[in-house]
Amino acid sequence: MRIRLALLCMMVLLFSCSSNQDWRTASREPAGIAPDPAQTPEAVLHVYGADAWGWRGWFAIHTWVAAKRTGEDSYTVYDVVGWRAHRGNPVVGIAKDAPDRHWYGAPPRLLVEHRGPGVDEMIDAVDRAARNYPWPTEYKAFPGPNSNTFVAWIGRQVPELGLDLPFSAIGSGYAASR
């Protein structure tokens, strides 16, 4: 009886903690963390993390990489998003985009920053790693592969990135276990 009551309480708690906001209307605005590429000629390489959508954000983050080579006027964002697979597309995204967008309402946090000389070479290595990600069409929230697996993979391929993902980057250990 106690187990049933505990399970019932957990289910009520989980369902009641879902966001009142619809993901389609949640903020995807830039947070203003990344330097303006029009005002920043130097190379910039950032790794961001933001709370996952809804109740998952209580214990998990979503991570991505943003890069701007010397002299470029825009950022390239490298990420993995599971719903791309539902449409029959690869989960890996490599596209010009705002580097520091809110992750469906959750503000991003800067986890790693590199700027200036030598960063263009790191960006080239990040690009190669992203394009050689071993699970480009697979996504599983737990244990992975997921967005954190992707960023951890890049970090393993580009050790000079100095990436140390937090414990809440669930799935980041997936690549090491394979």
PDB file of C-alpha atoms in Angstrom:
ATOM      1  CA  MET A   1       0.000   0.000   0.000  1.00  0.00           C
ATOM      2  CA  ARG A   2       2.817   2.436   0.844  1.00  0.00           C
ATOM      3  CA  ILE A   3       4.501   1.755  -2.479  1.00  0.00           C
ATOM      4  CA  ARG A   4       1.295   2.495  -4.383  1.00  0.00           C
ATOM      5  CA  LEU A   5       0.768   5.702  -2.443  1.00  0.00           C
ATOM      6  CA  ALA A   6       4.375   6.769  -3.078  1.00  0.00           C
ATOM      7  CA  LEU A   7       4.028   6.019  -6.809  1.00  0.00           C
ATOM      8  CA  LEU A   8       0.760   7.928  -6.970  1.00  0.00           C
ATOM      9  CA  CYS A   9       2.354  10.934  -5.244  1.00  0.00           C
ATOM     10  CA  MET A  10       5.317  10.853  -7.624  1.00  0.00           C
ATOM     11  CA  MET A  11       3.036  10.703 -10.665  1.00  0.00           C
ATOM     12  CA  VAL A  12       0.933  13.618  -9.426  1.00  0.00           C
ATOM     13  CA  LEU A  13       4.083  15.623  -8.744  1.00  0.00           C
ATOM     14  CA  LEU A  14       5.566  14.923 -12.170  1.00  0.00           C
ATOM     15  CA  PHE A  15       2.377  15.754 -14.039  1.00  0.00           C
ATOM     16  CA  SER A  16       1.721  18.863 -11.978  1.00  0.00           C
ATOM     17  CA  CYS A  17       5.199  20.260 -12.562  1.00  0.00           C
ATOM     18  CA  SER A  18       4.883  20.471 -16.318  1.00  0.00           C
ATOM     19  CA  SER A  19       5.384  23.966 -17.619  1.00  0.00           C
ATOM     20  CA  ASN A  20       2.368  26.189 -18.090  1.00  0.00           C
ATOM     21  CA  GLN A  21       4.091  27.522 -21.167  1.00  0.00           C
ATOM     22  CA  ASP A  22       3.771  25.881 -24.567  1.00  0.00           C
ATOM     23  CA  TRP A  23       7.158  25.016 -26.092  1.00  0.00           C
ATOM     24  CA  ARG A  24       6.017  26.614 -29.357  1.00  0.00           C
ATOM     25  CA  THR A  25       5.685  30.010 -27.681  1.00  0.00           C
ATOM     26  CA  ALA A  26       8.618  29.708 -25.254  1.00  0.00           C
ATOM     27  CA  SER A  27      11.434  32.196 -25.743  1.00  0.00           C
ATOM     28  CA  ARG A  28      14.102  31.403 -28.303  1.00  0.00           C
ATOM     29  CA  GLU A  29      15.546  34.904 -28.131  1.00  0.00           C
ATOM     30  CA  PRO A  30      19.304  35.436 -27.892  1.00  0.00           C
ATOM     31  CA  ALA A  31      20.460  35.994 -24.326  1.00  0.00           C
ATOM     32  CA  GLY A  32      23.132  38.570 -25.202  1.00  0.00           C
ATOM     33  CA  ILE A  33      26.025  36.457 -23.910  1.00  0.00           C
ATOM     34  CA  ALA A  34      27.882  36.012 -27.200  1.00  0.00           C
ATOM     35  CA  PRO A  35      29.799  38.989 -28.536  1.00  0.00           C
ATOM     36  CA  ASP A  36      28.240  40.721 -31.536  1.00  0.00           C
ATOM     37  CA  PRO A  37      30.044  39.250 -34.562  1.00  0.00           C
ATOM     38  CA  ALA A  38      29.873  42.591 -36.371  1.00  0.00           C
ATOM     39  CA  GLN A  39      31.827  44.175 -33.501  1.00  0.00           C
ATOM     40  CA  THR A  40      34.149  41.210 -32.800  1.00  0.00           C
ATOM     41  CA  PRO A  41      36.646  40.376 -35.529  1.00  0.00           C
ATOM     42  CA  GLU A  42      38.449  37.694 -33.463  1.00  0.00           C
ATOM     43  CA  ALA A  43      37.464  34.012 -33.500  1.00  0.00           C
ATOM     44  CA  VAL A  44      34.983  32.943 -30.801  1.00  0.00           C
ATOM     45  CA  LEU A  45      34.194  29.392 -29.650  1.00  0.00           C
ATOM     46  CA  HIS A  46      31.523  28.840 -26.984  1.00  0.00           C
ATOM     47  CA  VAL A  47      29.847  25.860 -25.368  1.00  0.00           C
ATOM     48  CA  TYR A  48      26.442  26.560 -23.829  1.00  0.00           C
ATOM     49  CA  GLY A  49      24.055  24.686 -21.584  1.00  0.00           C
ATOM     50  CA  ALA A  50      20.472  25.442 -20.587  1.00  0.00           C
ATOM     51  CA  ASP A  51      17.886  23.631 -18.518  1.00  0.00           C
ATOM     52  CA  ALA A  52      16.035  21.009 -20.528  1.00  0.00           C
ATOM     53  CA  TRP A  53      12.399  21.683 -21.409  1.00  0.00           C
ATOM     54  CA  GLY A  54       9.702  21.225 -18.760  1.00  0.00           C
ATOM     55  CA  TRP A  55      10.179  19.021 -15.722  1.00  0.00           C
ATOM     56  CA  ARG A  56      13.370  17.517 -17.200  1.00  0.00           C
ATOM     57  CA  GLY A  57      15.021  20.853 -16.486  1.00  0.00           C
ATOM     58  CA  TRP A  58      14.891  20.047 -12.777  1.00  0.00           C
ATOM     59  CA  PHE A  59      17.799  17.670 -13.263  1.00  0.00           C
ATOM     60  CA  ALA A  60      19.083  17.847 -16.852  1.00  0.00           C
ATOM     61  CA  ILE A  61      20.544  20.344 -19.288  1.00  0.00           C
ATOM     62  CA  HIS A  62      20.756  20.578 -23.066  1.00  0.00           C
ATOM     63  CA  THR A  63      24.152  21.578 -24.502  1.00  0.00           C
ATOM     64  CA  TRP A  64      25.424  22.950 -27.816  1.00  0.00           C
ATOM     65  CA  VAL A  65      28.467  24.582 -29.420  1.00  0.00           C
ATOM     66  CA  ALA A  66      28.647  27.936 -31.205  1.00  0.00           C
ATOM     67  CA  ALA A  67      31.595  29.153 -33.262  1.00  0.00           C
ATOM     68  CA  LYS A  68      32.625  32.204 -35.249  1.00  0.00           C
ATOM     69  CA  ARG A  69      35.876  32.215 -37.192  1.00  0.00           C
ATOM     70  CA  THR A  70      38.089  35.281 -37.443  1.00  0.00           C
ATOM     71  CA  GLY A  71      36.411  37.932 -39.572  1.00  0.00           C
ATOM     72  CA  GLU A  72      33.095  36.103 -39.937  1.00  0.00           C
ATOM     73  CA  ASP A  73      29.913  38.069 -39.384  1.00  0.00           C
ATOM     74  CA  SER A  74      27.800  35.200 -38.028  1.00  0.00           C
ATOM     75  CA  TYR A  75      27.969  32.167 -35.780  1.00  0.00           C
ATOM     76  CA  THR A  76      27.629  28.503 -36.683  1.00  0.00           C
ATOM     77  CA  VAL A  77      25.715  26.461 -34.119  1.00  0.00           C
ATOM     78  CA  TYR A  78      26.395  22.735 -33.691  1.00  0.00           C
ATOM     79  CA  ASP A  79      23.699  20.790 -31.877  1.00  0.00           C
ATOM     80  CA  VAL A  80      21.682  17.612 -31.653  1.00  0.00           C
ATOM     81  CA  VAL A  81      17.903  17.744 -31.344  1.00  0.00           C
ATOM     82  CA  GLY A  82      15.837  14.576 -31.029  1.00  0.00           C
ATOM     83  CA  TRP A  83      12.714  15.721 -32.828  1.00  0.00           C
ATOM     84  CA  ARG A  84      14.637  16.046 -36.076  1.00  0.00           C
ATOM     85  CA  ALA A  85      14.665  12.223 -36.171  1.00  0.00           C
ATOM     86  CA  HIS A  86      10.851  12.154 -35.918  1.00  0.00           C
ATOM     87  CA  ARG A  87      10.800  13.958 -39.251  1.00  0.00           C
ATOM     88  CA  GLY A  88      13.251  11.487 -40.791  1.00  0.00           C
ATOM     89  CA  ASN A  89      16.181  13.917 -40.645  1.00  0.00           C
ATOM     90  CA  PRO A  90      19.597  13.547 -39.036  1.00  0.00           C
ATOM     91  CA  VAL A  91      19.613  14.712 -35.424  1.00  0.00           C
ATOM     92  CA  VAL A  92      22.830  16.709 -35.935  1.00  0.00           C
ATOM     93  CA  GLY A  93      22.344  20.327 -36.884  1.00  0.00           C
ATOM     94  CA  ILE A  94      25.108  22.550 -38.239  1.00  0.00           C
ATOM     95  CA  ALA A  95      23.699  25.929 -39.217  1.00  0.00           C
ATOM     96  CA  LYS A  96      24.171  29.686 -39.058  1.00  0.00           C
ATOM     97  CA  ASP A  97      22.132  30.791 -36.051  1.00  0.00           C
ATOM     98  CA  ALA A  98      22.085  32.912 -32.927  1.00  0.00           C
ATOM     99  CA  PRO A  99      24.698  31.301 -30.671  1.00  0.00           C
ATOM    100  CA  ASP A 100      23.097  31.938 -27.297  1.00  0.00           C
ATOM    101  CA  ARG A 101      19.368  31.439 -27.784  1.00  0.00           C
ATOM    102  CA  HIS A 102      17.192  30.560 -24.842  1.00  0.00           C
ATOM    103  CA  TRP A 103      16.470  26.833 -24.899  1.00  0.00           C
ATOM    104  CA  TYR A 104      12.676  26.995 -25.031  1.00  0.00           C
ATOM    105  CA  GLY A 105      12.409  29.519 -22.240  1.00  0.00           C
ATOM    106  CA  ALA A 106      15.521  28.512 -20.293  1.00  0.00           C
ATOM    107  CA  PRO A 107      18.386  31.012 -20.402  1.00  0.00           C
ATOM    108  CA  PRO A 108      21.708  29.583 -21.579  1.00  0.00           C
ATOM    109  CA  ARG A 109      24.833  29.452 -19.435  1.00  0.00           C
ATOM    110  CA  LEU A 110      28.286  29.795 -20.931  1.00  0.00           C
ATOM    111  CA  LEU A 111      30.210  26.613 -20.050  1.00  0.00           C
ATOM    112  CA  VAL A 112      33.392  27.165 -22.106  1.00  0.00           C
ATOM    113  CA  GLU A 113      34.805  30.178 -23.930  1.00  0.00           C
ATOM    114  CA  HIS A 114      37.804  30.512 -26.243  1.00  0.00           C
ATOM    115  CA  ARG A 115      38.626  33.694 -28.154  1.00  0.00           C
ATOM    116  CA  GLY A 116      41.445  35.040 -30.267  1.00  0.00           C
ATOM    117  CA  PRO A 117      44.576  33.495 -31.775  1.00  0.00           C
ATOM    118  CA  GLY A 118      44.553  29.735 -32.236  1.00  0.00           C
ATOM    119  CA  VAL A 119      40.775  29.473 -31.963  1.00  0.00           C
ATOM    120  CA  ASP A 120      40.204  29.130 -35.727  1.00  0.00           C
ATOM    121  CA  GLU A 121      42.141  25.854 -35.609  1.00  0.00           C
ATOM    122  CA  MET A 122      39.993  24.662 -32.695  1.00  0.00           C
ATOM    123  CA  ILE A 123      36.861  25.587 -34.659  1.00  0.00           C
ATOM    124  CA  ASP A 124      38.128  23.516 -37.608  1.00  0.00           C
ATOM    125  CA  ALA A 125      38.636  20.561 -35.237  1.00  0.00           C
ATOM    126  CA  VAL A 126      35.151  21.046 -33.733  1.00  0.00           C
ATOM    127  CA  ASP A 127      33.637  21.123 -37.224  1.00  0.00           C
ATOM    128  CA  ARG A 128      35.423  17.883 -38.198  1.00  0.00           C
ATOM    129  CA  ALA A 129      34.315  16.194 -34.962  1.00  0.00           C
ATOM    130  CA  ALA A 130      30.698  17.286 -35.426  1.00  0.00           C
ATOM    131  CA  ARG A 131      30.631  16.005 -38.996  1.00  0.00           C
ATOM    132  CA  ASN A 132      32.096  12.658 -37.859  1.00  0.00           C
ATOM    133  CA  TYR A 133      29.718  12.143 -34.926  1.00  0.00           C
ATOM    134  CA  PRO A 134      29.045   8.376 -34.834  1.00  0.00           C
ATOM    135  CA  TRP A 135      25.281   8.597 -34.079  1.00  0.00           C
ATOM    136  CA  PRO A 136      23.997  11.191 -36.603  1.00  0.00           C
ATOM    137  CA  THR A 137      20.524   9.652 -36.896  1.00  0.00           C
ATOM    138  CA  GLU A 138      20.031   8.301 -33.365  1.00  0.00           C
ATOM    139  CA  TYR A 139      18.565   9.992 -30.305  1.00  0.00           C
ATOM    140  CA  LYS A 140      17.600   8.643 -26.903  1.00  0.00           C
ATOM    141  CA  ALA A 141      17.045  10.951 -23.949  1.00  0.00           C
ATOM    142  CA  PHE A 142      18.539   8.335 -21.621  1.00  0.00           C
ATOM    143  CA  PRO A 143      21.179   6.952 -21.584  1.00  0.00           C
ATOM    144  CA  GLY A 144      22.046   8.520 -24.945  1.00  0.00           C
ATOM    145  CA  PRO A 145      23.037   9.303 -27.575  1.00  0.00           C
ATOM    146  CA  ASN A 146      21.585  12.788 -27.150  1.00  0.00           C
ATOM    147  CA  SER A 147      22.628  16.454 -27.272  1.00  0.00           C
ATOM    148  CA  ASN A 148      25.029  16.003 -24.371  1.00  0.00           C
ATOM    149  CA  THR A 149      26.564  12.917 -25.983  1.00  0.00           C
ATOM    150  CA  PHE A 150      27.214  15.041 -29.069  1.00  0.00           C
ATOM    151  CA  VAL A 151      28.936  17.851 -27.158  1.00  0.00           C
ATOM    152  CA  ALA A 152      30.909  15.346 -25.041  1.00  0.00           C
ATOM    153  CA  TRP A 153      31.996  13.602 -28.280  1.00  0.00           C
ATOM    154  CA  ILE A 154      33.285  16.916 -29.616  1.00  0.00           C
ATOM    155  CA  GLY A 155      35.117  17.501 -26.330  1.00  0.00           C
ATOM    156  CA  ARG A 156      36.782  14.082 -26.546  1.00  0.00           C
ATOM    157  CA  GLN A 157      37.870  14.724 -30.147  1.00  0.00           C
ATOM    158  CA  VAL A 158      39.081  18.254 -29.369  1.00  0.00           C
ATOM    159  CA  PRO A 159      40.741  18.000 -25.933  1.00  0.00           C
ATOM    160  CA  GLU A 160      42.169  21.539 -26.169  1.00  0.00           C
ATOM    161  CA  LEU A 161      38.547  22.688 -25.809  1.00  0.00           C
ATOM    162  CA  GLY A 162      38.963  21.898 -22.094  1.00  0.00           C
ATOM    163  CA  LEU A 163      35.372  20.738 -21.817  1.00  0.00           C
ATOM    164  CA  ASP A 164      34.142  19.465 -18.464  1.00  0.00           C
ATOM    165  CA  LEU A 165      30.384  19.035 -18.688  1.00  0.00           C
ATOM    166  CA  PRO A 166      28.384  19.188 -15.457  1.00  0.00           C
ATOM    167  CA  PHE A 167      26.722  16.140 -13.912  1.00  0.00           C
ATOM    168  CA  SER A 168      23.370  17.393 -15.205  1.00  0.00           C
ATOM    169  CA  ALA A 169      24.554  16.838 -18.796  1.00  0.00           C
ATOM    170  CA  ILE A 170      22.816  13.468 -18.833  1.00  0.00           C
ATOM    171  CA  GLY A 171      24.105  11.309 -21.690  1.00  0.00           C
ATOM    172  CA  SER A 172      27.551  12.896 -21.761  1.00  0.00           C
ATOM    173  CA  GLY A 173      29.147   9.613 -20.661  1.00  0.00           C
ATOM    174  CA  TYR A 174      27.490   7.608 -23.446  1.00  0.00           C
ATOM    175  CA  ALA A 175      30.338   8.047 -25.944  1.00  0.00           C
ATOM    176  CA  ALA A 176      32.939   6.937 -23.396  1.00  0.00           C
ATOM    177  CA  SER A 177      30.976   3.762 -22.701  1.00  0.00           C
ATOM    178  CA  ARG A 178      30.865   2.704 -26.371  1.00  0.00           C
TER     179      ARG A 178
END
